[in-house]
Amino acid sequence: MRAKRCARTWTAVLLVMTLCVLTPVAWAGTSAWRRPATSPPPAAGDPVPAVARGWPVGRRPAILRGWDPPPGPYGPGHRGVDLAAEPGDPVRAVAAGRVVFAGRVAGRGVVSVDLADTGDPPLRTTYEPVRASVGEGDEVVAGGELGVLEPPAAHCPRACLHWGLRRGEAYLDPLALLPPWLLRAGPSRLLPLDKVPLPRRRP
């Protein structure tokens, strides 16, 4: 009789211990299933929000070379746009953000700005060649001066600002940051002379 009572006691103890261990696990699993899903981070292919409040140089600069993404990560292409400007012209942030780099890369001045409220990872604009007047960590406002354009390097046949846009490792078209009202009524895009049709001579 005593042996049966002892066996029942141990069975009850083991049952209680099992419940103590398994119940939190079960509840944790339930809460995990019921937890609201967080929104996924923006992908490289997501639309670029038109957050720019102005061009980085001038009012409506001529586009000397447009965005021409390479077919692969190491292929030839143009990972930004080249905007006509003169050495010494002010270079401005197109939208509010924080400077994440201001220094020299391969002999050229480069400023990179992470744009505020553009997701995780944020959109990052890059400007070169620029003699920076800001430093890493500085907060900038839309239209705030980042520095001045340096003399032309081998990148452009004439003075230009190379303006780039990235999200993470993916390069994007910086012109997509501009709202339609900034893109309208701009100057004609410069084309190579061999692509410009000649006027017909009158007989």
JSON list of C-alpha atoms in Angstrom, two decimals:
[
{"chain": "A", "resi": 1, "resn": "MET", "atom": "CA", "xyz": [0.00, 0.00, 0.00]},
{"chain": "A", "resi": 2, "resn": "ARG", "atom": "CA", "xyz": [2.79, 2.35, 0.93]},
{"chain": "A", "resi": 3, "resn": "ALA", "atom": "CA", "xyz": [4.63, 1.53, -2.32]},
{"chain": "A", "resi": 4, "resn": "LYS", "atom": "CA", "xyz": [1.52, 2.37, -4.38]},
{"chain": "A", "resi": 5, "resn": "ARG", "atom": "CA", "xyz": [1.08, 5.67, -2.55]},
{"chain": "A", "resi": 6, "resn": "CYS", "atom": "CA", "xyz": [4.77, 6.54, -3.09]},
{"chain": "A", "resi": 7, "resn": "ALA", "atom": "CA", "xyz": [4.50, 5.72, -6.81]},
{"chain": "A", "resi": 8, "resn": "ARG", "atom": "CA", "xyz": [1.41, 7.92, -7.14]},
{"chain": "A", "resi": 9, "resn": "THR", "atom": "CA", "xyz": [3.18, 10.77, -5.34]},
{"chain": "A", "resi": 10, "resn": "TRP", "atom": "CA", "xyz": [6.21, 10.58, -7.64]},
{"chain": "A", "resi": 11, "resn": "THR", "atom": "CA", "xyz": [3.95, 10.43, -10.68]},
{"chain": "A", "resi": 12, "resn": "ALA", "atom": "CA", "xyz": [2.17, 13.58, -9.52]},
{"chain": "A", "resi": 13, "resn": "VAL", "atom": "CA", "xyz": [5.50, 15.32, -8.86]},
{"chain": "A", "resi": 14, "resn": "LEU", "atom": "CA", "xyz": [6.80, 14.41, -12.33]},
{"chain": "A", "resi": 15, "resn": "LEU", "atom": "CA", "xyz": [3.54, 15.60, -13.92]},
{"chain": "A", "resi": 16, "resn": "VAL", "atom": "CA", "xyz": [3.73, 18.96, -12.14]},
{"chain": "A", "resi": 17, "resn": "MET", "atom": "CA", "xyz": [7.40, 19.41, -13.15]},
{"chain": "A", "resi": 18, "resn": "THR", "atom": "CA", "xyz": [6.60, 18.56, -16.77]},
{"chain": "A", "resi": 19, "resn": "LEU", "atom": "CA", "xyz": [3.78, 21.11, -16.79]},
{"chain": "A", "resi": 20, "resn": "CYS", "atom": "CA", "xyz": [6.05, 23.76, -15.27]},
{"chain": "A", "resi": 21, "resn": "VAL", "atom": "CA", "xyz": [8.62, 23.22, -18.02]},
{"chain": "A", "resi": 22, "resn": "LEU", "atom": "CA", "xyz": [6.31, 22.86, -21.01]},
{"chain": "A", "resi": 23, "resn": "THR", "atom": "CA", "xyz": [3.74, 25.56, -20.22]},
{"chain": "A", "resi": 24, "resn": "PRO", "atom": "CA", "xyz": [6.09, 28.57, -20.70]},
{"chain": "A", "resi": 25, "resn": "VAL", "atom": "CA", "xyz": [7.40, 27.01, -23.92]},
{"chain": "A", "resi": 26, "resn": "ALA", "atom": "CA", "xyz": [3.85, 26.55, -25.18]},
{"chain": "A", "resi": 27, "resn": "TRP", "atom": "CA", "xyz": [2.91, 30.11, -24.24]},
{"chain": "A", "resi": 28, "resn": "ALA", "atom": "CA", "xyz": [6.05, 31.45, -25.85]},
{"chain": "A", "resi": 29, "resn": "GLY", "atom": "CA", "xyz": [5.22, 29.64, -29.05]},
{"chain": "A", "resi": 30, "resn": "THR", "atom": "CA", "xyz": [1.66, 30.98, -28.96]},
{"chain": "A", "resi": 31, "resn": "SER", "atom": "CA", "xyz": [2.76, 34.56, -28.37]},
{"chain": "A", "resi": 32, "resn": "ALA", "atom": "CA", "xyz": [5.29, 34.28, -31.16]},
{"chain": "A", "resi": 33, "resn": "TRP", "atom": "CA", "xyz": [2.59, 33.17, -33.56]},
{"chain": "A", "resi": 34, "resn": "ARG", "atom": "CA", "xyz": [0.27, 35.95, -32.45]},
{"chain": "A", "resi": 35, "resn": "ARG", "atom": "CA", "xyz": [2.93, 38.67, -32.49]},
{"chain": "A", "resi": 36, "resn": "PRO", "atom": "CA", "xyz": [2.16, 41.20, -35.25]},
{"chain": "A", "resi": 37, "resn": "ALA", "atom": "CA", "xyz": [4.60, 40.96, -38.13]},
{"chain": "A", "resi": 38, "resn": "THR", "atom": "CA", "xyz": [6.97, 43.87, -38.50]},
{"chain": "A", "resi": 39, "resn": "SER", "atom": "CA", "xyz": [7.19, 45.50, -41.92]},
{"chain": "A", "resi": 40, "resn": "PRO", "atom": "CA", "xyz": [10.14, 44.20, -43.96]},
{"chain": "A", "resi": 41, "resn": "PRO", "atom": "CA", "xyz": [13.01, 46.56, -44.72]},
{"chain": "A", "resi": 42, "resn": "PRO", "atom": "CA", "xyz": [12.76, 48.38, -48.05]},
{"chain": "A", "resi": 43, "resn": "ALA", "atom": "CA", "xyz": [14.25, 46.46, -50.95]},
{"chain": "A", "resi": 44, "resn": "ALA", "atom": "CA", "xyz": [16.54, 47.89, -53.59]},
{"chain": "A", "resi": 45, "resn": "GLY", "atom": "CA", "xyz": [13.75, 47.62, -56.16]},
{"chain": "A", "resi": 46, "resn": "ASP", "atom": "CA", "xyz": [11.25, 49.63, -54.09]},
{"chain": "A", "resi": 47, "resn": "PRO", "atom": "CA", "xyz": [10.27, 53.03, -55.51]},
{"chain": "A", "resi": 48, "resn": "VAL", "atom": "CA", "xyz": [12.52, 55.92, -54.50]},
{"chain": "A", "resi": 49, "resn": "PRO", "atom": "CA", "xyz": [10.55, 58.59, -52.61]},
{"chain": "A", "resi": 50, "resn": "ALA", "atom": "CA", "xyz": [10.75, 62.05, -54.18]},
{"chain": "A", "resi": 51, "resn": "VAL", "atom": "CA", "xyz": [12.13, 63.70, -51.02]},
{"chain": "A", "resi": 52, "resn": "ALA", "atom": "CA", "xyz": [14.52, 66.17, -52.69]},
{"chain": "A", "resi": 53, "resn": "ARG", "atom": "CA", "xyz": [13.76, 69.87, -52.27]},
{"chain": "A", "resi": 54, "resn": "GLY", "atom": "CA", "xyz": [16.20, 71.13, -54.85]},
{"chain": "A", "resi": 55, "resn": "TRP", "atom": "CA", "xyz": [19.05, 70.22, -57.20]},
{"chain": "A", "resi": 56, "resn": "PRO", "atom": "CA", "xyz": [22.48, 69.70, -55.63]},
{"chain": "A", "resi": 57, "resn": "VAL", "atom": "CA", "xyz": [23.99, 72.43, -57.90]},
{"chain": "A", "resi": 58, "resn": "GLY", "atom": "CA", "xyz": [22.38, 75.39, -59.61]},
{"chain": "A", "resi": 59, "resn": "ARG", "atom": "CA", "xyz": [18.66, 75.78, -60.27]},
{"chain": "A", "resi": 60, "resn": "ARG", "atom": "CA", "xyz": [18.23, 73.38, -63.18]},
{"chain": "A", "resi": 61, "resn": "PRO", "atom": "CA", "xyz": [21.67, 72.17, -64.25]},
{"chain": "A", "resi": 62, "resn": "ALA", "atom": "CA", "xyz": [22.27, 70.44, -67.58]},
{"chain": "A", "resi": 63, "resn": "ILE", "atom": "CA", "xyz": [22.65, 66.67, -67.30]},
{"chain": "A", "resi": 64, "resn": "LEU", "atom": "CA", "xyz": [25.95, 65.83, -68.96]},
{"chain": "A", "resi": 65, "resn": "ARG", "atom": "CA", "xyz": [25.58, 62.10, -68.42]},
{"chain": "A", "resi": 66, "resn": "GLY", "atom": "CA", "xyz": [22.63, 60.17, -67.07]},
{"chain": "A", "resi": 67, "resn": "TRP", "atom": "CA", "xyz": [22.28, 57.11, -64.88]},
{"chain": "A", "resi": 68, "resn": "ASP", "atom": "CA", "xyz": [23.31, 53.95, -66.74]},
{"chain": "A", "resi": 69, "resn": "PRO", "atom": "CA", "xyz": [23.41, 51.02, -64.30]},
{"chain": "A", "resi": 70, "resn": "PRO", "atom": "CA", "xyz": [25.76, 48.17, -65.19]},
{"chain": "A", "resi": 71, "resn": "PRO", "atom": "CA", "xyz": [24.28, 44.73, -65.93]},
{"chain": "A", "resi": 72, "resn": "GLY", "atom": "CA", "xyz": [26.28, 43.22, -63.06]},
{"chain": "A", "resi": 73, "resn": "PRO", "atom": "CA", "xyz": [28.13, 44.40, -59.95]},
{"chain": "A", "resi": 74, "resn": "TYR", "atom": "CA", "xyz": [31.46, 44.69, -61.81]},
{"chain": "A", "resi": 75, "resn": "GLY", "atom": "CA", "xyz": [30.26, 45.62, -65.31]},
{"chain": "A", "resi": 76, "resn": "PRO", "atom": "CA", "xyz": [30.74, 48.97, -67.06]},
{"chain": "A", "resi": 77, "resn": "GLY", "atom": "CA", "xyz": [28.11, 51.64, -66.51]},
{"chain": "A", "resi": 78, "resn": "HIS", "atom": "CA", "xyz": [27.45, 54.93, -64.79]},
{"chain": "A", "resi": 79, "resn": "ARG", "atom": "CA", "xyz": [26.28, 54.70, -61.18]},
{"chain": "A", "resi": 80, "resn": "GLY", "atom": "CA", "xyz": [24.94, 58.24, -60.90]},
{"chain": "A", "resi": 81, "resn": "VAL", "atom": "CA", "xyz": [24.37, 61.39, -62.94]},
{"chain": "A", "resi": 82, "resn": "ASP", "atom": "CA", "xyz": [26.80, 64.15, -63.95]},
{"chain": "A", "resi": 83, "resn": "LEU", "atom": "CA", "xyz": [25.48, 67.69, -63.59]},
{"chain": "A", "resi": 84, "resn": "ALA", "atom": "CA", "xyz": [27.08, 70.71, -65.25]},
{"chain": "A", "resi": 85, "resn": "ALA", "atom": "CA", "xyz": [28.54, 73.21, -62.79]},
{"chain": "A", "resi": 86, "resn": "GLU", "atom": "CA", "xyz": [31.57, 75.45, -62.35]},
{"chain": "A", "resi": 87, "resn": "PRO", "atom": "CA", "xyz": [34.45, 75.01, -59.89]},
{"chain": "A", "resi": 88, "resn": "GLY", "atom": "CA", "xyz": [33.65, 76.92, -56.72]},
{"chain": "A", "resi": 89, "resn": "ASP", "atom": "CA", "xyz": [29.87, 76.54, -57.13]},
{"chain": "A", "resi": 90, "resn": "PRO", "atom": "CA", "xyz": [28.15, 75.59, -53.85]},
{"chain": "A", "resi": 91, "resn": "VAL", "atom": "CA", "xyz": [27.06, 71.95, -53.57]},
{"chain": "A", "resi": 92, "resn": "ARG", "atom": "CA", "xyz": [23.92, 71.50, -51.47]},
{"chain": "A", "resi": 93, "resn": "ALA", "atom": "CA", "xyz": [22.14, 68.61, -49.77]},
{"chain": "A", "resi": 94, "resn": "VAL", "atom": "CA", "xyz": [19.00, 67.72, -51.72]},
{"chain": "A", "resi": 95, "resn": "ALA", "atom": "CA", "xyz": [17.17, 66.63, -48.56]},
{"chain": "A", "resi": 96, "resn": "ALA", "atom": "CA", "xyz": [17.64, 66.57, -44.81]},
{"chain": "A", "resi": 97, "resn": "GLY", "atom": "CA", "xyz": [19.97, 63.95, -43.37]},
{"chain": "A", "resi": 98, "resn": "ARG", "atom": "CA", "xyz": [23.25, 63.19, -41.64]},
{"chain": "A", "resi": 99, "resn": "VAL", "atom": "CA", "xyz": [26.75, 63.30, -43.11]},
{"chain": "A", "resi": 100, "resn": "VAL", "atom": "CA", "xyz": [28.28, 59.81, -42.94]},
{"chain": "A", "resi": 101, "resn": "PHE", "atom": "CA", "xyz": [31.47, 60.59, -44.86]},
{"chain": "A", "resi": 102, "resn": "ALA", "atom": "CA", "xyz": [33.38, 63.72, -45.80]},
{"chain": "A", "resi": 103, "resn": "GLY", "atom": "CA", "xyz": [36.90, 63.18, -47.09]},
{"chain": "A", "resi": 104, "resn": "ARG", "atom": "CA", "xyz": [39.04, 62.22, -50.04]},
{"chain": "A", "resi": 105, "resn": "VAL", "atom": "CA", "xyz": [38.75, 59.06, -52.12]},
{"chain": "A", "resi": 106, "resn": "ALA", "atom": "CA", "xyz": [41.33, 58.46, -54.87]},
{"chain": "A", "resi": 107, "resn": "GLY", "atom": "CA", "xyz": [42.31, 62.13, -54.70]},
{"chain": "A", "resi": 108, "resn": "ARG", "atom": "CA", "xyz": [38.75, 63.47, -55.03]},
{"chain": "A", "resi": 109, "resn": "GLY", "atom": "CA", "xyz": [36.65, 65.10, -52.33]},
{"chain": "A", "resi": 110, "resn": "VAL", "atom": "CA", "xyz": [33.54, 63.06, -51.51]},
{"chain": "A", "resi": 111, "resn": "VAL", "atom": "CA", "xyz": [30.57, 63.82, -49.26]},
{"chain": "A", "resi": 112, "resn": "SER", "atom": "CA", "xyz": [27.94, 61.17, -48.44]},
{"chain": "A", "resi": 113, "resn": "VAL", "atom": "CA", "xyz": [24.66, 61.92, -46.67]},
{"chain": "A", "resi": 114, "resn": "ASP", "atom": "CA", "xyz": [22.15, 59.42, -45.27]},
{"chain": "A", "resi": 115, "resn": "LEU", "atom": "CA", "xyz": [18.69, 60.87, -45.93]},
{"chain": "A", "resi": 116, "resn": "ALA", "atom": "CA", "xyz": [16.33, 61.10, -42.95]},
{"chain": "A", "resi": 117, "resn": "ASP", "atom": "CA", "xyz": [13.19, 58.95, -42.77]},
{"chain": "A", "resi": 118, "resn": "THR", "atom": "CA", "xyz": [13.95, 56.89, -45.89]},
{"chain": "A", "resi": 119, "resn": "GLY", "atom": "CA", "xyz": [13.93, 53.41, -44.36]},
{"chain": "A", "resi": 120, "resn": "ASP", "atom": "CA", "xyz": [16.49, 50.94, -43.07]},
{"chain": "A", "resi": 121, "resn": "PRO", "atom": "CA", "xyz": [19.01, 50.99, -44.62]},
{"chain": "A", "resi": 122, "resn": "PRO", "atom": "CA", "xyz": [18.43, 54.65, -45.48]},
{"chain": "A", "resi": 123, "resn": "LEU", "atom": "CA", "xyz": [18.93, 56.16, -48.89]},
{"chain": "A", "resi": 124, "resn": "ARG", "atom": "CA", "xyz": [22.46, 57.56, -49.21]},
{"chain": "A", "resi": 125, "resn": "THR", "atom": "CA", "xyz": [23.37, 60.41, -51.57]},
{"chain": "A", "resi": 126, "resn": "THR", "atom": "CA", "xyz": [26.96, 60.99, -52.66]},
{"chain": "A", "resi": 127, "resn": "TYR", "atom": "CA", "xyz": [28.51, 64.13, -54.14]},
{"chain": "A", "resi": 128, "resn": "GLU", "atom": "CA", "xyz": [31.93, 64.45, -55.81]},
{"chain": "A", "resi": 129, "resn": "PRO", "atom": "CA", "xyz": [34.34, 66.15, -56.37]},
{"chain": "A", "resi": 130, "resn": "VAL", "atom": "CA", "xyz": [33.55, 68.44, -53.45]},
{"chain": "A", "resi": 131, "resn": "ARG", "atom": "CA", "xyz": [35.76, 70.41, -51.07]},
{"chain": "A", "resi": 132, "resn": "ALA", "atom": "CA", "xyz": [33.70, 69.71, -47.96]},
{"chain": "A", "resi": 133, "resn": "SER", "atom": "CA", "xyz": [32.59, 72.31, -45.45]},
{"chain": "A", "resi": 134, "resn": "VAL", "atom": "CA", "xyz": [30.85, 69.66, -43.30]},
{"chain": "A", "resi": 135, "resn": "GLY", "atom": "CA", "xyz": [32.15, 66.76, -41.26]},
{"chain": "A", "resi": 136, "resn": "GLU", "atom": "CA", "xyz": [31.07, 63.24, -40.43]},
{"chain": "A", "resi": 137, "resn": "GLY", "atom": "CA", "xyz": [28.09, 63.25, -38.08]},
{"chain": "A", "resi": 138, "resn": "ASP", "atom": "CA", "xyz": [26.85, 66.72, -39.04]},
{"chain": "A", "resi": 139, "resn": "GLU", "atom": "CA", "xyz": [23.10, 67.08, -39.50]},
{"chain": "A", "resi": 140, "resn": "VAL", "atom": "CA", "xyz": [22.15, 68.89, -42.70]},
{"chain": "A", "resi": 141, "resn": "VAL", "atom": "CA", "xyz": [18.90, 70.41, -43.93]},
{"chain": "A", "resi": 142, "resn": "ALA", "atom": "CA", "xyz": [17.53, 70.41, -47.46]},
{"chain": "A", "resi": 143, "resn": "GLY", "atom": "CA", "xyz": [19.48, 73.05, -49.36]},
{"chain": "A", "resi": 144, "resn": "GLY", "atom": "CA", "xyz": [22.22, 73.16, -46.74]},
{"chain": "A", "resi": 145, "resn": "GLU", "atom": "CA", "xyz": [25.69, 73.71, -48.18]},
{"chain": "A", "resi": 146, "resn": "LEU", "atom": "CA", "xyz": [28.00, 70.68, -48.12]},
{"chain": "A", "resi": 147, "resn": "GLY", "atom": "CA", "xyz": [30.99, 72.36, -49.74]},
{"chain": "A", "resi": 148, "resn": "VAL", "atom": "CA", "xyz": [32.07, 73.71, -53.12]},
{"chain": "A", "resi": 149, "resn": "LEU", "atom": "CA", "xyz": [32.74, 71.97, -56.41]},
{"chain": "A", "resi": 150, "resn": "GLU", "atom": "CA", "xyz": [36.38, 71.20, -57.07]},
{"chain": "A", "resi": 151, "resn": "PRO", "atom": "CA", "xyz": [38.10, 71.58, -60.46]},
{"chain": "A", "resi": 152, "resn": "PRO", "atom": "CA", "xyz": [37.27, 68.83, -62.98]},
{"chain": "A", "resi": 153, "resn": "ALA", "atom": "CA", "xyz": [39.03, 65.49, -62.85]},
{"chain": "A", "resi": 154, "resn": "ALA", "atom": "CA", "xyz": [39.19, 62.77, -65.51]},
{"chain": "A", "resi": 155, "resn": "HIS", "atom": "CA", "xyz": [35.57, 61.77, -64.82]},
{"chain": "A", "resi": 156, "resn": "CYS", "atom": "CA", "xyz": [34.06, 64.63, -66.85]},
{"chain": "A", "resi": 157, "resn": "PRO", "atom": "CA", "xyz": [35.38, 66.42, -69.94]},
{"chain": "A", "resi": 158, "resn": "ARG", "atom": "CA", "xyz": [34.31, 69.67, -68.27]},
{"chain": "A", "resi": 159, "resn": "ALA", "atom": "CA", "xyz": [33.51, 70.68, -64.70]},
{"chain": "A", "resi": 160, "resn": "CYS", "atom": "CA", "xyz": [30.66, 68.59, -63.30]},
{"chain": "A", "resi": 161, "resn": "LEU", "atom": "CA", "xyz": [29.19, 67.22, -60.11]},
{"chain": "A", "resi": 162, "resn": "HIS", "atom": "CA", "xyz": [28.81, 63.45, -59.96]},
{"chain": "A", "resi": 163, "resn": "TRP", "atom": "CA", "xyz": [25.67, 62.80, -57.90]},
{"chain": "A", "resi": 164, "resn": "GLY", "atom": "CA", "xyz": [24.96, 59.25, -56.76]},
{"chain": "A", "resi": 165, "resn": "LEU", "atom": "CA", "xyz": [22.28, 57.39, -54.80]},
{"chain": "A", "resi": 166, "resn": "ARG", "atom": "CA", "xyz": [22.41, 54.06, -53.00]},
{"chain": "A", "resi": 167, "resn": "ARG", "atom": "CA", "xyz": [20.35, 51.90, -50.68]},
{"chain": "A", "resi": 168, "resn": "GLY", "atom": "CA", "xyz": [22.73, 49.48, -49.02]},
{"chain": "A", "resi": 169, "resn": "GLU", "atom": "CA", "xyz": [24.86, 48.07, -51.84]},
{"chain": "A", "resi": 170, "resn": "ALA", "atom": "CA", "xyz": [22.29, 48.78, -54.58]},
{"chain": "A", "resi": 171, "resn": "TYR", "atom": "CA", "xyz": [22.84, 51.84, -56.78]},
{"chain": "A", "resi": 172, "resn": "LEU", "atom": "CA", "xyz": [19.73, 53.80, -57.79]},
{"chain": "A", "resi": 173, "resn": "ASP", "atom": "CA", "xyz": [18.87, 56.72, -60.06]},
{"chain": "A", "resi": 174, "resn": "PRO", "atom": "CA", "xyz": [19.33, 59.95, -58.06]},
{"chain": "A", "resi": 175, "resn": "LEU", "atom": "CA", "xyz": [16.97, 61.82, -60.39]},
{"chain": "A", "resi": 176, "resn": "ALA", "atom": "CA", "xyz": [14.16, 59.73, -58.86]},
{"chain": "A", "resi": 177, "resn": "LEU", "atom": "CA", "xyz": [14.59, 61.80, -55.68]},
{"chain": "A", "resi": 178, "resn": "LEU", "atom": "CA", "xyz": [13.39, 64.91, -57.52]},
{"chain": "A", "resi": 179, "resn": "PRO", "atom": "CA", "xyz": [9.65, 65.66, -57.54]},
{"chain": "A", "resi": 180, "resn": "PRO", "atom": "CA", "xyz": [8.10, 66.29, -60.99]},
{"chain": "A", "resi": 181, "resn": "TRP", "atom": "CA", "xyz": [7.99, 70.07, -60.54]},
{"chain": "A", "resi": 182, "resn": "LEU", "atom": "CA", "xyz": [11.79, 70.13, -60.24]},
{"chain": "A", "resi": 183, "resn": "LEU", "atom": "CA", "xyz": [12.26, 67.97, -63.32]},
{"chain": "A", "resi": 184, "resn": "ARG", "atom": "CA", "xyz": [9.89, 69.92, -65.57]},
{"chain": "A", "resi": 185, "resn": "ALA", "atom": "CA", "xyz": [11.06, 72.70, -67.87]},
{"chain": "A", "resi": 186, "resn": "GLY", "atom": "CA", "xyz": [14.71, 71.95, -67.33]},
{"chain": "A", "resi": 187, "resn": "PRO", "atom": "CA", "xyz": [17.42, 72.62, -69.89]},
{"chain": "A", "resi": 188, "resn": "SER", "atom": "CA", "xyz": [17.90, 70.25, -72.79]},
{"chain": "A", "resi": 189, "resn": "ARG", "atom": "CA", "xyz": [20.03, 67.22, -72.08]},
{"chain": "A", "resi": 190, "resn": "LEU", "atom": "CA", "xyz": [23.39, 67.38, -73.81]},
{"chain": "A", "resi": 191, "resn": "LEU", "atom": "CA", "xyz": [23.97, 64.60, -76.35]},
{"chain": "A", "resi": 192, "resn": "PRO", "atom": "CA", "xyz": [27.04, 63.59, -78.37]},
{"chain": "A", "resi": 193, "resn": "LEU", "atom": "CA", "xyz": [27.24, 65.53, -81.62]},
{"chain": "A", "resi": 194, "resn": "ASP", "atom": "CA", "xyz": [26.96, 62.38, -83.73]},
{"chain": "A", "resi": 195, "resn": "LYS", "atom": "CA", "xyz": [23.46, 61.82, -82.29]},
{"chain": "A", "resi": 196, "resn": "VAL", "atom": "CA", "xyz": [22.14, 65.31, -83.05]},
{"chain": "A", "resi": 197, "resn": "PRO", "atom": "CA", "xyz": [20.29, 65.44, -86.40]},
{"chain": "A", "resi": 198, "resn": "LEU", "atom": "CA", "xyz": [21.51, 68.15, -88.76]},
{"chain": "A", "resi": 199, "resn": "PRO", "atom": "CA", "xyz": [18.95, 70.56, -90.27]},
{"chain": "A", "resi": 200, "resn": "ARG", "atom": "CA", "xyz": [18.03, 69.88, -93.88]},
{"chain": "A", "resi": 201, "resn": "ARG", "atom": "CA", "xyz": [19.21, 72.35, -96.46]},
{"chain": "A", "resi": 202, "resn": "ARG", "atom": "CA", "xyz": [16.54, 74.14, -98.41]},
{"chain": "A", "resi": 203, "resn": "PRO", "atom": "CA", "xyz": [16.68, 73.52, -102.17]}
]
